[in-house]
Amino acid sequence: MNKLNINCLVAVSLRICLLLASLGGTGAWAGRPLVVDDANVNEQGAGHIEVWLSREAGSADLLNLAPAYAPIEGLEVGASVSRDKTARETLSAVQVKWRITSSQDDGCNVAAVFGRSRLSGGEGANYVNGLLSCNGLRLGKVHVNLGGIRFSDDSFKSTWGVALERDHGGFTAHWEWFGQQDSKPTLQLGLNTQLAKNLQLDGTLGRTGDETIYSLGFKLQF
C-alpha cells in the first residue's frame, strides 16, 4: 500500500470513530456531544438532526451534519456528512441502529450498529459497534462500546469506548474515553443543556495524545 493510501486509511478510520455516536439515538441523555454511543434509539416516528463544528487531531476543522429517524419501534436509520475544511475532503456514512433489548430506568440494555462510510476519493469502510447502556446507577449513566471497522483493502481495526453521564440540574455533563487499534486514545469532557423544547446546545473539550480537540453544536428533535 502506498503512502497516499495509508494516509487515506488513517483519515477514514479516525473520522469513523468520531461519527459512530453522532449517528446515535436520543434517550433521556444521549447523542451529541457524546462520541461513545448509547444503546437507545428514537421513539417510533421521531427523529433528530445534529449539527456541530469541531477541531480534531491534526488541526483539522470539520463541519458535521447527522440526521436520524426511527421508522419502527427499536430501529433507527441514520446518516452523516462530515466536511473537513482543512483537507477539503468529505466523509459520508449511513447506518442502522437496532435496540436489541428494551430500555430500563434501573438496569442495562444492549444495541448494535451496522454502517457503511465513504471518504471522497473512493476510500470506504464497513463498521459494526456493540453498545451497552446501564441506567439508574449512583454515579449516573454508563455506556460501553466495542466494535470494528473493515476497510476496502480488507484491513481491520477494532474500536472501543466508555462514557459516564451525570445530570446536574439544567445541565448534563459527561466524561468519555475512546479509541481504536494502533492509535492514541482520546479523553474528552462534554456538557449539554436545553435552550428550548426539543433544542439542545452542547460542547466538548478533550485531548488526543498531545493535541487539544473541541466541538460546539446543537441537536434538534422532531
PDB file of N, CA and C in Angstrom, residues 21-74:
ATOM      1  N   ALA A  21     -21.007   7.738  17.104  1.00  0.00           N
ATOM      2  CA  ALA A  21     -22.039   8.166  18.027  1.00  0.00           C
ATOM      3  C   ALA A  21     -22.848   9.336  17.533  1.00  0.00           C
ATOM      4  N   SER A  22     -22.324  10.115  16.618  1.00  0.00           N
ATOM      5  CA  SER A  22     -23.109  11.227  16.085  1.00  0.00           C
ATOM      6  C   SER A  22     -24.336  10.727  15.357  1.00  0.00           C
ATOM      7  N   LEU A  23     -24.336   9.459  14.953  1.00  0.00           N
ATOM      8  CA  LEU A  23     -25.492   8.851  14.311  1.00  0.00           C
ATOM      9  C   LEU A  23     -26.389   8.164  15.328  1.00  0.00           C
ATOM     10  N   GLY A  24     -26.106   8.341  16.611  1.00  0.00           N
ATOM     11  CA  GLY A  24     -26.776   7.577  17.642  1.00  0.00           C
ATOM     12  C   GLY A  24     -28.153   8.099  18.007  1.00  0.00           C
ATOM     13  N   GLY A  25     -28.767   7.437  19.009  1.00  0.00           N
ATOM     14  CA  GLY A  25     -30.154   7.714  19.352  1.00  0.00           C
ATOM     15  C   GLY A  25     -30.319   8.785  20.400  1.00  0.00           C
ATOM     16  N   THR A  26     -31.568   9.014  20.786  1.00  0.00           N
ATOM     17  CA  THR A  26     -31.885  10.056  21.750  1.00  0.00           C
ATOM     18  C   THR A  26     -32.676   9.477  22.907  1.00  0.00           C
ATOM     19  N   GLY A  27     -31.973   8.977  23.908  1.00  0.00           N
ATOM     20  CA  GLY A  27     -32.607   8.575  25.134  1.00  0.00           C
ATOM     21  C   GLY A  27     -32.790   9.801  26.010  1.00  0.00           C
ATOM     22  N   ALA A  28     -32.947   9.601  27.329  1.00  0.00           N
ATOM     23  CA  ALA A  28     -33.107  10.740  28.222  1.00  0.00           C
ATOM     24  C   ALA A  28     -31.908  11.671  28.114  1.00  0.00           C
ATOM     25  N   TRP A  29     -30.711  11.091  28.114  1.00  0.00           N
ATOM     26  CA  TRP A  29     -29.492  11.847  27.803  1.00  0.00           C
ATOM     27  C   TRP A  29     -28.783  11.030  26.733  1.00  0.00           C
ATOM     28  N   ALA A  30     -28.517  11.586  25.587  1.00  0.00           N
ATOM     29  CA  ALA A  30     -27.876  10.782  24.540  1.00  0.00           C
ATOM     30  C   ALA A  30     -27.435  11.634  23.381  1.00  0.00           C
ATOM     31  N   GLY A  31     -26.795  10.981  22.386  1.00  0.00           N
ATOM     32  CA  GLY A  31     -26.368  11.676  21.195  1.00  0.00           C
ATOM     33  C   GLY A  31     -25.298  12.710  21.507  1.00  0.00           C
ATOM     34  N   ARG A  32     -25.287  13.804  20.734  1.00  0.00           N
ATOM     35  CA  ARG A  32     -24.338  14.889  20.967  1.00  0.00           C
ATOM     36  C   ARG A  32     -24.436  15.354  22.408  1.00  0.00           C
ATOM     37  N   PRO A  33     -23.303  15.688  23.043  1.00  0.00           N
ATOM     38  CA  PRO A  33     -21.966  15.753  22.461  1.00  0.00           C
ATOM     39  C   PRO A  33     -21.135  14.491  22.674  1.00  0.00           C
ATOM     40  N   LEU A  34     -21.758  13.374  23.048  1.00  0.00           N
ATOM     41  CA  LEU A  34     -21.012  12.137  23.240  1.00  0.00           C
ATOM     42  C   LEU A  34     -20.471  11.594  21.920  1.00  0.00           C
ATOM     43  N   VAL A  35     -19.263  11.056  21.953  1.00  0.00           N
ATOM     44  CA  VAL A  35     -18.723  10.257  20.859  1.00  0.00           C
ATOM     45  C   VAL A  35     -19.018   8.787  21.119  1.00  0.00           C
ATOM     46  N   VAL A  36     -18.903   8.347  22.372  1.00  0.00           N
ATOM     47  CA  VAL A  36     -19.314   6.999  22.752  1.00  0.00           C
ATOM     48  C   VAL A  36     -20.834   6.915  22.608  1.00  0.00           C
ATOM     49  N   ASP A  37     -21.304   5.895  21.897  1.00  0.00           N
ATOM     50  CA  ASP A  37     -22.738   5.771  21.608  1.00  0.00           C
ATOM     51  C   ASP A  37     -23.476   5.150  22.787  1.00  0.00           C
ATOM     52  N   ASP A  38     -24.793   5.404  22.851  1.00  0.00           N
ATOM     53  CA  ASP A  38     -25.640   4.787  23.862  1.00  0.00           C
ATOM     54  C   ASP A  38     -26.550   3.759  23.193  1.00  0.00           C
ATOM     55  N   ALA A  39     -27.098   2.839  23.982  1.00  0.00           N
ATOM     56  CA  ALA A  39     -27.893   1.734  23.457  1.00  0.00           C
ATOM     57  C   ALA A  39     -29.378   2.081  23.389  1.00  0.00           C
ATOM     58  N   ASN A  40     -29.704   3.303  23.011  1.00  0.00           N
ATOM     59  CA  ASN A  40     -31.084   3.738  22.860  1.00  0.00           C
ATOM     60  C   ASN A  40     -31.310   4.261  21.447  1.00  0.00           C
ATOM     61  N   VAL A  41     -32.565   4.326  21.045  1.00  0.00           N
ATOM     62  CA  VAL A  41     -32.939   4.882  19.752  1.00  0.00           C
ATOM     63  C   VAL A  41     -34.106   5.840  19.952  1.00  0.00           C
ATOM     64  N   ASN A  42     -34.413   6.620  18.922  1.00  0.00           N
ATOM     65  CA  ASN A  42     -35.599   7.459  18.974  1.00  0.00           C
ATOM     66  C   ASN A  42     -36.855   6.608  19.107  1.00  0.00           C
ATOM     67  N   GLU A  43     -37.909   7.201  19.628  1.00  0.00           N
ATOM     68  CA  GLU A  43     -39.201   6.530  19.637  1.00  0.00           C
ATOM     69  C   GLU A  43     -39.723   6.412  18.207  1.00  0.00           C
ATOM     70  N   GLN A  44     -40.577   5.436  17.968  1.00  0.00           N
ATOM     71  CA  GLN A  44     -41.123   5.227  16.629  1.00  0.00           C
ATOM     72  C   GLN A  44     -41.774   6.511  16.102  1.00  0.00           C
ATOM     73  N   GLY A  45     -41.384   6.911  14.875  1.00  0.00           N
ATOM     74  CA  GLY A  45     -41.937   8.109  14.257  1.00  0.00           C
ATOM     75  C   GLY A  45     -41.243   9.397  14.651  1.00  0.00           C
ATOM     76  N   ALA A  46     -40.201   9.314  15.480  1.00  0.00           N
ATOM     77  CA  ALA A  46     -39.473  10.510  15.920  1.00  0.00           C
ATOM     78  C   ALA A  46     -38.054  10.491  15.364  1.00  0.00           C
ATOM     79  N   GLY A  47     -37.436  11.672  15.329  1.00  0.00           N
ATOM     80  CA  GLY A  47     -36.081  11.775  14.826  1.00  0.00           C
ATOM     81  C   GLY A  47     -35.354  12.973  15.395  1.00  0.00           C
ATOM     82  N   HIS A  48     -34.140  13.206  14.918  1.00  0.00           N
ATOM     83  CA  HIS A  48     -33.363  14.359  15.346  1.00  0.00           C
ATOM     84  C   HIS A  48     -32.352  14.720  14.268  1.00  0.00           C
ATOM     85  N   ILE A  49     -31.872  15.950  14.342  1.00  0.00           N
ATOM     86  CA  ILE A  49     -30.795  16.429  13.483  1.00  0.00           C
ATOM     87  C   ILE A  49     -29.734  17.066  14.374  1.00  0.00           C
ATOM     88  N   GLU A  50     -28.484  16.652  14.192  1.00  0.00           N
ATOM     89  CA  GLU A  50     -27.369  17.215  14.943  1.00  0.00           C
ATOM     90  C   GLU A  50     -26.438  17.963  13.988  1.00  0.00           C
ATOM     91  N   VAL A  51     -26.000  19.139  14.394  1.00  0.00           N
ATOM     92  CA  VAL A  51     -25.067  19.949  13.612  1.00  0.00           C
ATOM     93  C   VAL A  51     -23.982  20.439  14.561  1.00  0.00           C
ATOM     94  N   TRP A  52     -22.706  20.282  14.172  1.00  0.00           N
ATOM     95  CA  TRP A  52     -21.639  20.764  15.035  1.00  0.00           C
ATOM     96  C   TRP A  52     -20.366  21.074  14.260  1.00  0.00           C
ATOM     97  N   LEU A  53     -19.599  21.999  14.814  1.00  0.00           N
ATOM     98  CA  LEU A  53     -18.267  22.325  14.331  1.00  0.00           C
ATOM     99  C   LEU A  53     -17.250  21.707  15.277  1.00  0.00           C
ATOM    100  N   SER A  54     -16.148  21.184  14.734  1.00  0.00           N
ATOM    101  CA  SER A  54     -15.163  20.543  15.600  1.00  0.00           C
ATOM    102  C   SER A  54     -13.750  20.769  15.108  1.00  0.00           C
ATOM    103  N   ARG A  55     -12.821  20.804  16.039  1.00  0.00           N
ATOM    104  CA  ARG A  55     -11.395  20.802  15.758  1.00  0.00           C
ATOM    105  C   ARG A  55     -10.870  19.433  16.204  1.00  0.00           C
ATOM    106  N   GLU A  56     -10.372  18.657  15.243  1.00  0.00           N
ATOM    107  CA  GLU A  56      -9.900  17.311  15.517  1.00  0.00           C
ATOM    108  C   GLU A  56      -8.376  17.267  15.515  1.00  0.00           C
ATOM    109  N   ALA A  57      -7.830  16.083  15.828  1.00  0.00           N
ATOM    110  CA  ALA A  57      -6.385  15.898  15.828  1.00  0.00           C
ATOM    111  C   ALA A  57      -5.819  16.206  14.450  1.00  0.00           C
ATOM    112  N   GLY A  58      -4.614  16.775  14.429  1.00  0.00           N
ATOM    113  CA  GLY A  58      -4.024  17.180  13.168  1.00  0.00           C
ATOM    114  C   GLY A  58      -4.481  18.553  12.729  1.00  0.00           C
ATOM    115  N   SER A  59      -5.103  19.325  13.646  1.00  0.00           N
ATOM    116  CA  SER A  59      -5.603  20.679  13.364  1.00  0.00           C
ATOM    117  C   SER A  59      -6.620  20.692  12.226  1.00  0.00           C
ATOM    118  N   ALA A  60      -7.447  19.644  12.157  1.00  0.00           N
ATOM    119  CA  ALA A  60      -8.487  19.562  11.131  1.00  0.00           C
ATOM    120  C   ALA A  60      -9.766  20.217  11.628  1.00  0.00           C
ATOM    121  N   ASP A  61     -10.323  21.130  10.843  1.00  0.00           N
ATOM    122  CA  ASP A  61     -11.587  21.793  11.163  1.00  0.00           C
ATOM    123  C   ASP A  61     -12.704  21.121  10.379  1.00  0.00           C
ATOM    124  N   LEU A  62     -13.707  20.591  11.087  1.00  0.00           N
ATOM    125  CA  LEU A  62     -14.780  19.830  10.463  1.00  0.00           C
ATOM    126  C   LEU A  62     -16.135  20.482  10.708  1.00  0.00           C
ATOM    127  N   LEU A  63     -16.996  20.428   9.681  1.00  0.00           N
ATOM    128  CA  LEU A  63     -18.399  20.781   9.795  1.00  0.00           C
ATOM    129  C   LEU A  63     -19.192  19.499   9.623  1.00  0.00           C
ATOM    130  N   ASN A  64     -20.066  19.188  10.592  1.00  0.00           N
ATOM    131  CA  ASN A  64     -20.742  17.898  10.638  1.00  0.00           C
ATOM    132  C   ASN A  64     -22.255  18.048  10.682  1.00  0.00           C
ATOM    133  N   LEU A  65     -22.945  17.163   9.967  1.00  0.00           N
ATOM    134  CA  LEU A  65     -24.404  17.123   9.940  1.00  0.00           C
ATOM    135  C   LEU A  65     -24.838  15.667  10.051  1.00  0.00           C
ATOM    136  N   ALA A  66     -25.739  15.363  11.006  1.00  0.00           N
ATOM    137  CA  ALA A  66     -26.138  13.975  11.228  1.00  0.00           C
ATOM    138  C   ALA A  66     -27.622  13.884  11.587  1.00  0.00           C
ATOM    139  N   PRO A  67     -28.494  13.525  10.619  1.00  0.00           N
ATOM    140  CA  PRO A  67     -29.900  13.267  10.915  1.00  0.00           C
ATOM    141  C   PRO A  67     -30.130  11.787  11.235  1.00  0.00           C
ATOM    142  N   ALA A  68     -31.196  11.493  11.979  1.00  0.00           N
ATOM    143  CA  ALA A  68     -31.579  10.112  12.280  1.00  0.00           C
ATOM    144  C   ALA A  68     -33.090  10.056  12.484  1.00  0.00           C
ATOM    145  N   TYR A  69     -33.672   8.888  12.156  1.00  0.00           N
ATOM    146  CA  TYR A  69     -35.126   8.733  12.250  1.00  0.00           C
ATOM    147  C   TYR A  69     -35.453   7.272  12.559  1.00  0.00           C
ATOM    148  N   ALA A  70     -36.484   7.060  13.369  1.00  0.00           N
ATOM    149  CA  ALA A  70     -36.911   5.709  13.746  1.00  0.00           C
ATOM    150  C   ALA A  70     -38.228   5.368  13.050  1.00  0.00           C
ATOM    151  N   PRO A  71     -38.209   4.613  11.942  1.00  0.00           N
ATOM    152  CA  PRO A  71     -39.450   4.280  11.226  1.00  0.00           C
ATOM    153  C   PRO A  71     -40.299   3.258  11.963  1.00  0.00           C
ATOM    154  N   ILE A  72     -39.660   2.372  12.741  1.00  0.00           N
ATOM    155  CA  ILE A  72     -40.386   1.378  13.512  1.00  0.00           C
ATOM    156  C   ILE A  72     -39.780   1.307  14.912  1.00  0.00           C
ATOM    157  N   GLU A  73     -40.499   0.689  15.828  1.00  0.00           N
ATOM    158  CA  GLU A  73     -40.045   0.592  17.207  1.00  0.00           C
ATOM    159  C   GLU A  73     -38.739  -0.188  17.297  1.00  0.00           C
ATOM    160  N   GLY A  74     -37.735   0.408  17.966  1.00  0.00           N
ATOM    161  CA  GLY A  74     -36.474  -0.262  18.213  1.00  0.00           C
ATOM    162  C   GLY A  74     -35.470  -0.212  17.083  1.00  0.00           C
TER     163      GLY A  74
END
